CSV table of C-alpha atoms in Angstrom, one decimal:
chain,number,residue,atom,x,y,z
R,1,UNK,CA,302.6,-40.4,177.4
R,2,UNK,CA,304.6,-42.8,180.1
R,3,UNK,CA,303.9,-45.8,177.7
R,4,UNK,CA,305.9,-44.5,174.7
R,5,UNK,CA,308.4,-43.2,177.7
R,6,UNK,CA,308.1,-47.1,179.3
R,7,UNK,CA,308.9,-47.4,175.9
R,8,UNK,CA,311.7,-45.7,174.9
R,9,UNK,CA,313.3,-47.1,178.0
R,10,UNK,CA,313.2,-50.0,177.1
R,11,UNK,CA,314.3,-50.3,173.7
R,12,UNK,CA,317.8,-48.4,174.6
R,13,UNK,CA,317.5,-50.7,177.7
R,14,UNK,CA,318.1,-53.5,174.3
R,15,UNK,CA,321.1,-52.0,172.9
R,16,UNK,CA,322.4,-50.8,176.9
R,17,UNK,CA,322.3,-55.7,177.4
R,18,UNK,CA,323.7,-55.8,173.6
R,19,UNK,CA,326.8,-53.7,173.8
R,20,UNK,CA,327.5,-54.7,177.5
R,21,UNK,CA,327.3,-58.0,176.3
R,22,UNK,CA,329.8,-57.5,172.8
R,23,UNK,CA,331.2,-54.5,173.3
R,24,UNK,CA,331.4,-53.6,169.9
R,25,UNK,CA,331.0,-50.4,169.5
R,26,UNK,CA,333.6,-49.4,172.8
R,27,UNK,CA,336.1,-51.3,170.9
R,28,UNK,CA,335.7,-50.0,167.7
R,29,UNK,CA,335.7,-45.7,169.4
R,30,UNK,CA,337.4,-45.9,171.8
R,31,UNK,CA,341.1,-49.0,170.4
R,32,UNK,CA,340.3,-46.6,166.6
R,33,UNK,CA,340.6,-43.1,169.1
R,34,UNK,CA,343.3,-44.2,170.8
R,35,UNK,CA,345.1,-45.2,168.2
R,36,UNK,CA,344.9,-42.0,165.8
R,37,UNK,CA,345.4,-40.4,168.8
R,38,UNK,CA,349.1,-42.5,170.4
R,39,UNK,CA,349.7,-42.0,166.4
R,40,UNK,CA,349.5,-38.3,166.3
R,41,UNK,CA,351.6,-38.4,169.6
R,42,UNK,CA,354.4,-40.6,168.4
R,43,UNK,CA,355.1,-39.5,165.2
R,44,UNK,CA,355.7,-35.3,166.3
R,45,UNK,CA,358.9,-35.3,167.9
R,46,UNK,CA,357.1,-33.0,171.1
R,47,UNK,CA,353.6,-33.0,171.5
R,48,UNK,CA,353.9,-29.9,174.0
R,49,UNK,CA,355.2,-27.7,171.1
R,50,UNK,CA,351.5,-29.0,168.6
R,51,UNK,CA,349.1,-25.5,168.4
R,52,UNK,CA,345.9,-25.6,169.9
R,53,UNK,CA,343.5,-26.0,167.4
R,54,UNK,CA,345.6,-29.5,166.1
R,55,UNK,CA,345.3,-31.0,169.0
R,56,UNK,CA,341.7,-29.6,169.6
R,57,UNK,CA,341.2,-31.5,165.3
R,58,UNK,CA,343.1,-34.4,166.4
R,59,UNK,CA,340.5,-35.1,169.0
R,60,UNK,CA,337.3,-34.8,167.3
R,61,UNK,CA,338.2,-36.0,164.4
R,62,UNK,CA,339.8,-39.5,165.4
R,63,UNK,CA,336.3,-38.6,166.9
R,64,UNK,CA,334.3,-38.6,163.8
R,65,UNK,CA,335.6,-41.4,162.7
R,66,UNK,CA,335.5,-43.6,164.5
R,67,UNK,CA,332.0,-42.8,165.3
R,68,UNK,CA,331.6,-43.7,161.7
R,69,UNK,CA,333.4,-46.6,161.9
R,70,UNK,CA,331.3,-47.3,164.9
R,71,UNK,CA,328.3,-46.5,164.0
R,72,UNK,CA,328.2,-49.4,161.3
R,73,UNK,CA,328.7,-52.1,164.0
R,74,UNK,CA,325.8,-50.1,165.7
R,75,UNK,CA,323.7,-52.0,162.9
R,76,UNK,CA,325.2,-54.7,161.6
R,77,UNK,CA,323.7,-57.0,163.8
R,78,UNK,CA,319.7,-55.6,163.6
R,79,UNK,CA,320.4,-56.2,160.2
R,80,UNK,CA,321.9,-59.2,160.0
R,81,UNK,CA,319.1,-61.1,162.3
R,82,UNK,CA,316.7,-58.8,160.8
R,83,UNK,CA,316.4,-57.3,164.4
R,84,UNK,CA,315.3,-54.0,163.2
R,85,UNK,CA,312.5,-55.0,160.1
R,86,UNK,CA,311.2,-56.9,163.5
R,87,UNK,CA,311.6,-53.6,165.6
R,88,UNK,CA,309.8,-51.9,162.6
R,89,UNK,CA,306.7,-54.2,162.2
R,90,UNK,CA,306.2,-53.7,166.3
R,91,UNK,CA,302.8,-51.1,166.7
R,92,UNK,CA,304.6,-48.5,168.1
R,93,UNK,CA,305.4,-45.1,166.2
R,94,UNK,CA,308.6,-45.4,163.9
R,95,UNK,CA,310.1,-41.9,165.4
R,96,UNK,CA,310.4,-44.0,169.2
R,97,UNK,CA,312.7,-46.5,166.9
R,98,UNK,CA,314.3,-43.1,165.7
R,99,UNK,CA,314.9,-41.7,169.4
R,100,UNK,CA,316.3,-45.2,171.7
R,101,UNK,CA,319.1,-45.7,168.2
R,102,UNK,CA,319.9,-41.8,169.2
R,103,UNK,CA,319.9,-42.0,173.3
R,104,UNK,CA,321.6,-45.7,172.6
R,105,UNK,CA,324.8,-43.9,170.4
R,106,UNK,CA,324.7,-41.1,172.4
R,107,UNK,CA,325.1,-42.5,175.9
R,108,UNK,CA,327.7,-45.3,173.6
R,109,UNK,CA,330.0,-41.7,172.0
R,110,UNK,CA,330.0,-39.9,175.7
R,111,UNK,CA,331.4,-42.6,178.2
R,112,UNK,CA,334.0,-43.1,174.4
R,113,UNK,CA,335.3,-39.9,174.4
R,114,UNK,CA,335.6,-39.4,178.3
R,115,UNK,CA,338.1,-42.6,177.5
R,116,UNK,CA,339.5,-40.7,174.4
R,117,UNK,CA,340.2,-37.7,176.4
R,118,UNK,CA,341.7,-39.1,180.0
R,119,UNK,CA,344.7,-40.5,176.7
R,120,UNK,CA,344.4,-36.9,175.0
R,121,UNK,CA,345.7,-35.7,178.3
R,122,UNK,CA,348.1,-38.1,179.0
R,123,UNK,CA,350.0,-38.6,176.0
R,124,UNK,CA,349.6,-33.7,175.0
R,125,UNK,CA,350.1,-33.4,179.2
R,126,UNK,CA,346.9,-31.2,178.8
R,127,UNK,CA,344.1,-31.1,180.8
R,128,UNK,CA,341.4,-31.4,178.4
R,129,UNK,CA,338.5,-32.3,181.0
R,130,UNK,CA,335.8,-28.4,181.6
R,131,UNK,CA,332.6,-27.4,181.8
R,132,UNK,CA,333.0,-26.1,178.6
R,133,UNK,CA,334.2,-29.2,176.8
R,134,UNK,CA,332.6,-31.3,178.6
R,135,UNK,CA,328.8,-28.8,177.4
R,136,UNK,CA,330.6,-29.1,173.9
R,137,UNK,CA,330.1,-32.7,173.7
R,138,UNK,CA,326.8,-32.5,174.9
R,139,UNK,CA,325.7,-31.1,172.0
R,140,UNK,CA,328.7,-32.5,169.9
R,141,UNK,CA,327.7,-36.4,170.7
R,142,UNK,CA,323.7,-35.0,170.3
R,143,UNK,CA,324.1,-34.0,166.8
R,144,UNK,CA,326.5,-37.1,165.7
R,145,UNK,CA,324.6,-39.7,166.7
R,146,UNK,CA,321.0,-38.4,165.5
R,147,UNK,CA,323.1,-37.6,162.4
R,148,UNK,CA,324.6,-40.9,162.7
R,149,UNK,CA,322.1,-42.8,163.7
R,150,UNK,CA,319.8,-41.6,160.2
R,151,UNK,CA,322.6,-42.2,157.4
R,152,UNK,CA,323.5,-45.6,159.6
R,153,UNK,CA,320.2,-47.2,159.0
R,154,UNK,CA,320.1,-45.4,154.9
R,155,UNK,CA,323.5,-47.5,154.0
R,156,UNK,CA,322.5,-51.1,156.7
R,157,UNK,CA,321.5,-52.1,152.9
R,158,UNK,CA,323.9,-50.6,151.7
R,159,UNK,CA,328.1,-51.2,149.2
R,160,UNK,CA,331.1,-49.8,150.3
R,161,UNK,CA,329.0,-48.7,154.0
R,162,UNK,CA,332.7,-48.2,156.0
R,163,UNK,CA,333.0,-45.5,153.6
R,164,UNK,CA,330.5,-44.5,152.7
R,165,UNK,CA,328.2,-43.6,155.8
R,166,UNK,CA,331.5,-41.2,156.1
R,167,UNK,CA,331.0,-39.4,153.6
R,168,UNK,CA,327.6,-38.4,154.5
R,169,UNK,CA,328.5,-37.8,158.0
R,170,UNK,CA,331.7,-36.0,158.3
R,171,UNK,CA,330.5,-32.6,155.9
R,172,UNK,CA,326.9,-32.6,157.5
R,173,UNK,CA,329.0,-31.7,160.8
R,174,UNK,CA,331.6,-29.9,159.5
R,175,UNK,CA,329.4,-26.6,161.5
R,176,UNK,CA,329.3,-29.2,164.7
R,177,UNK,CA,333.2,-29.7,164.3
R,178,UNK,CA,333.9,-26.1,163.9
R,179,UNK,CA,332.4,-25.1,167.1
R,180,UNK,CA,333.7,-28.1,168.7
R,181,UNK,CA,337.4,-27.8,167.7
R,182,UNK,CA,336.7,-23.7,168.2
R,183,UNK,CA,335.7,-24.1,172.5
R,184,UNK,CA,338.5,-27.5,172.8
R,185,UNK,CA,340.9,-25.5,170.5
R,186,UNK,CA,340.5,-22.0,173.4
R,187,UNK,CA,340.6,-24.0,176.0
R,188,UNK,CA,343.3,-26.1,175.8
R,189,UNK,CA,344.8,-22.3,175.5
R,190,UNK,CA,344.2,-21.9,178.9
R,191,UNK,CA,341.5,-19.6,177.3
R,192,UNK,CA,337.8,-19.6,176.9
R,193,UNK,CA,336.6,-19.1,172.5
R,194,UNK,CA,335.4,-14.8,172.2
R,195,UNK,CA,332.3,-16.1,170.9
R,196,UNK,CA,331.7,-19.2,172.6
R,197,UNK,CA,327.8,-17.7,173.1
R,198,UNK,CA,327.2,-17.2,169.2
R,199,UNK,CA,329.1,-20.9,168.5
R,200,UNK,CA,326.6,-22.6,171.3
R,201,UNK,CA,324.1,-20.9,169.5
R,202,UNK,CA,324.4,-22.6,166.5
R,203,UNK,CA,325.5,-25.3,167.9
R,204,UNK,CA,321.7,-25.7,169.2
R,205,UNK,CA,320.4,-24.6,166.6
R,206,UNK,CA,321.7,-27.5,164.2
R,207,UNK,CA,321.0,-30.1,167.1
R,208,UNK,CA,316.9,-28.9,167.4
R,209,UNK,CA,316.9,-28.7,163.4
R,210,UNK,CA,318.5,-32.0,162.1
R,211,UNK,CA,316.4,-33.7,165.1
R,212,UNK,CA,313.0,-32.5,164.3
R,213,UNK,CA,314.2,-32.8,160.3
R,214,UNK,CA,315.3,-36.7,160.6
R,215,UNK,CA,312.9,-37.5,163.3
R,216,UNK,CA,310.3,-35.9,160.3
R,217,UNK,CA,312.8,-38.4,157.4
R,218,UNK,CA,312.8,-41.1,159.4
R,219,UNK,CA,309.3,-42.3,159.5
R,220,UNK,CA,310.2,-42.3,155.3
R,221,UNK,CA,313.7,-43.6,154.4
R,222,UNK,CA,311.9,-47.2,156.8
R,223,UNK,CA,308.6,-47.5,155.1
R,224,UNK,CA,309.1,-50.2,153.0
S,1,UNK,CA,316.9,-29.2,114.0
S,2,UNK,CA,316.3,-27.7,117.5
S,3,UNK,CA,319.4,-29.8,118.3
S,4,UNK,CA,321.3,-29.1,115.6
S,5,UNK,CA,320.8,-24.8,116.3
S,6,UNK,CA,321.3,-26.0,119.6
S,7,UNK,CA,324.8,-27.6,119.0
S,8,UNK,CA,325.6,-24.3,116.5
S,9,UNK,CA,325.3,-21.9,118.5
S,10,UNK,CA,326.4,-23.0,121.2
S,11,UNK,CA,329.9,-24.3,119.1
S,12,UNK,CA,329.5,-20.5,118.0
S,13,UNK,CA,329.5,-18.4,122.2
S,14,UNK,CA,332.0,-20.9,123.3
S,15,UNK,CA,334.4,-20.2,120.3
S,16,UNK,CA,333.5,-16.1,120.3
S,17,UNK,CA,334.6,-16.5,124.6
S,18,UNK,CA,337.7,-18.6,123.9
S,19,UNK,CA,338.6,-15.7,121.0
S,20,UNK,CA,337.6,-13.0,123.7
S,21,UNK,CA,339.8,-14.7,126.4
S,22,UNK,CA,342.9,-15.2,124.6
S,23,UNK,CA,342.7,-13.1,122.4
S,24,UNK,CA,340.6,-9.5,122.8
S,25,UNK,CA,340.5,-8.6,126.6
S,26,UNK,CA,343.2,-6.7,128.0
S,27,UNK,CA,345.5,-8.1,130.6
S,28,UNK,CA,344.4,-6.2,133.5
S,29,UNK,CA,346.8,-5.1,134.8
S,30,UNK,CA,348.2,-5.6,138.8
S,31,UNK,CA,348.1,-10.3,138.0
S,32,UNK,CA,348.6,-10.5,135.5
S,33,UNK,CA,347.6,-13.2,132.8
S,34,UNK,CA,346.7,-15.2,135.8
S,35,UNK,CA,343.3,-13.5,135.4
S,36,UNK,CA,342.0,-14.8,132.9
S,37,UNK,CA,341.6,-17.5,135.0
S,38,UNK,CA,339.0,-15.8,135.9
S,39,UNK,CA,336.7,-15.8,132.7
S,40,UNK,CA,337.1,-19.3,133.8
S,41,UNK,CA,336.8,-20.1,137.7
S,42,UNK,CA,333.1,-17.7,138.1
S,43,UNK,CA,331.2,-19.5,135.2
S,44,UNK,CA,331.8,-22.6,136.0
S,45,UNK,CA,330.8,-21.7,139.8
S,46,UNK,CA,328.2,-20.2,138.1
S,47,UNK,CA,326.8,-24.0,136.7
S,48,UNK,CA,328.2,-25.7,139.5
S,49,UNK,CA,325.6,-23.4,141.8
S,50,UNK,CA,323.0,-23.6,139.9
S,51,UNK,CA,323.5,-27.8,140.2
S,52,UNK,CA,323.0,-27.9,143.2
S,53,UNK,CA,320.2,-26.1,143.6
S,54,UNK,CA,318.9,-27.8,140.8
S,55,UNK,CA,319.0,-30.4,142.1
S,56,UNK,CA,317.0,-29.7,145.9
S,57,UNK,CA,315.3,-28.4,143.7
S,58,UNK,CA,314.0,-31.5,141.3
S,59,UNK,CA,314.7,-33.8,144.8
S,60,UNK,CA,311.8,-32.2,147.0
S,61,UNK,CA,310.0,-32.4,143.7
S,62,UNK,CA,310.5,-35.2,143.3
S,63,UNK,CA,309.8,-36.6,147.1
S,64,UNK,CA,306.4,-34.7,146.9
S,65,UNK,CA,304.8,-36.0,143.5
S,66,UNK,CA,307.2,-39.4,143.1
S,67,UNK,CA,307.2,-39.5,139.5
S,68,UNK,CA,310.6,-40.3,138.8
S,69,UNK,CA,311.4,-38.1,135.7
S,70,UNK,CA,312.1,-35.4,138.6
S,71,UNK,CA,314.5,-38.0,140.0
S,72,UNK,CA,316.4,-37.9,136.6
S,73,UNK,CA,316.5,-34.3,136.2
S,74,UNK,CA,318.2,-34.6,140.0
S,75,UNK,CA,320.1,-37.5,139.6
S,76,UNK,CA,321.5,-36.1,135.9
S,77,UNK,CA,322.3,-32.4,137.3
S,78,UNK,CA,324.2,-33.6,140.2
S,79,UNK,CA,326.2,-35.4,138.1
S,80,UNK,CA,327.0,-32.9,136.0
S,81,UNK,CA,326.6,-30.5,138.2
S,82,UNK,CA,329.5,-33.1,140.7
S,83,UNK,CA,332.1,-32.2,137.2
S,84,UNK,CA,331.6,-28.8,137.0
S,85,UNK,CA,331.6,-28.0,141.1
S,86,UNK,CA,336.6,-30.1,139.6
S,87,UNK,CA,337.0,-27.1,137.2
S,88,UNK,CA,335.6,-24.3,140.0
S,89,UNK,CA,337.5,-25.6,142.7
S,90,UNK,CA,340.4,-26.8,140.9
S,91,UNK,CA,340.6,-23.6,139.2
S,92,UNK,CA,340.3,-21.3,142.0
S,93,UNK,CA,342.6,-23.9,143.4
S,94,UNK,CA,345.3,-22.6,141.0
S,95,UNK,CA,343.8,-19.1,141.1
S,96,UNK,CA,345.1,-18.7,144.8
S,97,UNK,CA,348.4,-19.5,144.7
S,98,UNK,CA,349.7,-16.5,143.4
S,99,UNK,CA,347.2,-13.6,143.8
S,100,UNK,CA,346.9,-14.7,147.8
S,101,UNK,CA,349.5,-16.9,148.6
S,102,UNK,CA,348.5,-20.3,149.3
S,103,UNK,CA,345.7,-22.7,147.4
S,104,UNK,CA,343.4,-22.2,149.8
S,105,UNK,CA,341.9,-20.7,153.0
S,106,UNK,CA,339.4,-21.2,155.8
S,107,UNK,CA,337.3,-18.1,153.9
S,108,UNK,CA,333.5,-18.7,154.2
S,109,UNK,CA,332.8,-19.8,150.4
S,110,UNK,CA,335.8,-21.5,149.6
S,111,UNK,CA,334.0,-23.9,153.1
S,112,UNK,CA,331.2,-23.3,151.7
S,113,UNK,CA,332.4,-25.0,147.8
S,114,UNK,CA,334.3,-27.6,148.9
S,115,UNK,CA,331.2,-29.2,151.4
S,116,UNK,CA,328.4,-28.7,149.4
S,117,UNK,CA,331.1,-30.5,146.8
S,118,UNK,CA,331.4,-33.8,148.8
S,119,UNK,CA,327.2,-33.6,150.1
S,120,UNK,CA,327.6,-34.4,146.3
S,121,UNK,CA,329.7,-37.2,145.8
S,122,UNK,CA,328.8,-38.2,148.8
S,123,UNK,CA,325.0,-38.9,147.3
S,124,UNK,CA,326.4,-40.3,143.7
S,125,UNK,CA,327.9,-43.0,145.1
S,126,UNK,CA,324.7,-43.0,147.5
S,127,UNK,CA,322.5,-44.0,144.0
S,128,UNK,CA,325.7,-45.7,141.9
S,129,UNK,CA,326.3,-47.8,145.6
S,130,UNK,CA,322.7,-48.5,147.0
S,131,UNK,CA,320.3,-51.5,144.9
S,132,UNK,CA,318.5,-49.3,142.3
S,133,UNK,CA,314.7,-48.8,142.5
S,134,UNK,CA,312.4,-46.1,144.1
S,135,UNK,CA,313.6,-46.7,148.7
S,136,UNK,CA,317.1,-46.0,146.5
S,137,UNK,CA,315.5,-43.0,144.4
S,138,UNK,CA,313.5,-41.9,147.6
S,139,UNK,CA,316.4,-42.0,150.3
S,140,UNK,CA,319.2,-40.3,147.5
S,141,UNK,CA,316.7,-37.6,147.2
S,142,UNK,CA,316.1,-37.2,151.4
S,143,UNK,CA,320.0,-36.5,151.2
S,144,UNK,CA,320.0,-33.7,148.7
S,145,UNK,CA,317.2,-31.6,150.5
S,146,UNK,CA,319.2,-32.5,153.3
S,147,UNK,CA,322.5,-31.0,151.9
S,148,UNK,CA,320.7,-28.3,151.0
S,149,UNK,CA,319.6,-27.2,154.5
S,150,UNK,CA,322.9,-28.0,155.3
S,151,UNK,CA,324.5,-25.4,153.2
S,152,UNK,CA,323.2,-22.0,155.0
S,153,UNK,CA,324.0,-23.9,158.7
S,154,UNK,CA,327.7,-24.3,156.4
S,155,UNK,CA,328.0,-21.3,155.3
S,156,UNK,CA,327.2,-19.3,158.7
S,157,UNK,CA,329.7,-21.4,161.2
S,158,UNK,CA,332.6,-21.0,157.9
S,159,UNK,CA,331.9,-16.9,159.0
S,160,UNK,CA,332.1,-17.4,162.1
S,161,UNK,CA,335.6,-18.9,162.1
S,162,UNK,CA,337.0,-17.4,159.6
S,163,UNK,CA,336.6,-13.9,163.0
S,164,UNK,CA,338.9,-15.9,164.8
S,165,UNK,CA,340.9,-17.8,162.2
S,166,UNK,CA,341.7,-14.4,159.3
S,167,UNK,CA,342.9,-15.3,155.9
S,168,UNK,CA,346.9,-17.0,156.2
S,169,UNK,CA,347.7,-14.8,153.7
S,170,UNK,CA,348.3,-11.4,151.8
S,171,UNK,CA,349.4,-11.5,148.3
S,172,UNK,CA,349.6,-7.7,146.2
S,173,UNK,CA,345.1,-7.5,145.8
S,174,UNK,CA,344.1,-9.0,148.9
S,175,UNK,CA,343.4,-5.0,149.7
S,176,UNK,CA,342.1,-3.8,146.7
S,177,UNK,CA,338.6,-3.8,144.9
S,178,UNK,CA,338.7,-5.8,141.5
S,179,UNK,CA,336.9,-3.6,139.5
S,180,UNK,CA,336.7,-4.9,135.5
S,181,UNK,CA,336.7,-2.2,132.9
S,182,UNK,CA,333.6,-3.1,130.1
S,183,UNK,CA,335.5,-5.3,127.8
S,184,UNK,CA,336.4,-7.5,130.8
S,185,UNK,CA,332.5,-7.6,131.9
S,186,UNK,CA,331.7,-8.3,128.6
S,187,UNK,CA,333.6,-11.1,127.8
S,188,UNK,CA,333.2,-12.1,131.8
S,189,UNK,CA,329.6,-12.7,130.3
S,190,UNK,CA,329.9,-13.9,127.5
S,191,UNK,CA,332.0,-17.2,128.9
S,192,UNK,CA,329.4,-17.7,131.2
S,193,UNK,CA,327.0,-17.6,128.7
S,194,UNK,CA,328.9,-20.4,126.4
S,195,UNK,CA,329.8,-22.5,129.9
S,196,UNK,CA,325.7,-21.7,130.5
S,197,UNK,CA,324.8,-23.5,127.3
S,198,UNK,CA,326.9,-25.9,126.8
S,199,UNK,CA,326.1,-27.0,130.5
S,200,UNK,CA,322.6,-27.1,129.4
S,201,UNK,CA,323.7,-29.3,126.4
S,202,UNK,CA,324.9,-31.8,128.5
S,203,UNK,CA,322.6,-31.6,131.1
S,204,UNK,CA,319.9,-32.7,128.4
S,205,UNK,CA,321.6,-35.4,127.2
S,206,UNK,CA,323.1,-36.6,130.4
S,207,UNK,CA,319.1,-36.6,131.1
S,208,UNK,CA,318.5,-38.7,127.7
S,209,UNK,CA,320.8,-41.2,128.6
S,210,UNK,CA,319.8,-41.6,132.1
S,211,UNK,CA,315.5,-42.3,130.7
S,212,UNK,CA,317.2,-45.2,128.7
S,213,UNK,CA,319.1,-46.0,131.1
S,214,UNK,CA,316.5,-46.0,134.2
S,215,UNK,CA,314.1,-47.7,131.2
S,216,UNK,CA,316.4,-51.2,130.6
S,217,UNK,CA,317.4,-51.9,133.7
S,218,UNK,CA,313.5,-51.7,134.4
């Protein structure tokens, strides 16, 4: 068990070290999201009049699309240098490789989101940061990272990766996106969502189901 | 012989159902002529849902047995099912505008149908973008299974979502229960039968086509 934790942290730190050097994932998520958020801010005459649910939709749609593009970058170097295949040859359970990728992307996504929230707060003159939204971000990021890691591995060798990955990730993430938009829009309106407990229950169940399922299936997709 | 008989029976049932829709069945009082879209929308909704279940079932069978026959079945159902889903979605949108007052609402069934349509588009796109072979077939089956597992969660989420975002519309029939009279029910059942026969025939042709296509590529 201790060895597994050491291996997991080594693999995760390897990804973080690589990202600190290349900064590809951070740059993609942060720049793309800021571009989306600021484009909406510039093209709407008055950002103060944007309804809360539209504002929340802008935040989470930009996170989902920038995150799926960043996921391609996240796997690009592994595929180009054939290091993913090398990792799969290591005498470690495949689940550990899946979890290390999941945790690394979770960390990148969470840090990037803080920048996106801050940018949105500035452009739209609202405070996105609250306990509810931060908790939502953690639950959302965990689900997104697990689904993104799984499908990122799948499409790494396919043509038109960007389109295919977005088409695979976005429909499956819809329940989590609904949850995130619901909690964030209530927060932007200065309230708390009426169904917050139901939503959190649903989102956590979604995370658990998909992490368990995808961990099991990850071994099957990298069999060859 | 059986094939010819099937084509003849399907053609007769299809022509009879067209006659029933346009000439025999009475016009609904509240909605008027537009209600006849029901006889297209419901049968296509039915076959697209059958297709989705079939894709999931055959994908599980393929993963369990590794028999390429089941993968071919899953692919063929997905290809025909996606076309049926497009007809269902477009006919639903055209029907909703005069009856509900909007083209689209966040209703749970609509949301789930649309998301499932996207998932199965992704399934087919993956099959064409990934290098052909056993790995592609296995991963495609996994995508179909994930889509099937996600659908009840999407439906549940859309239902909670709807509680806070009630239907934007309200058309003349919004508060009334739809009661079909016997003639309408018979016409609807005839249309369901006719579309099911055409659908099953198309899936069969697609299975044969994919089988020969696969054999030619092997």
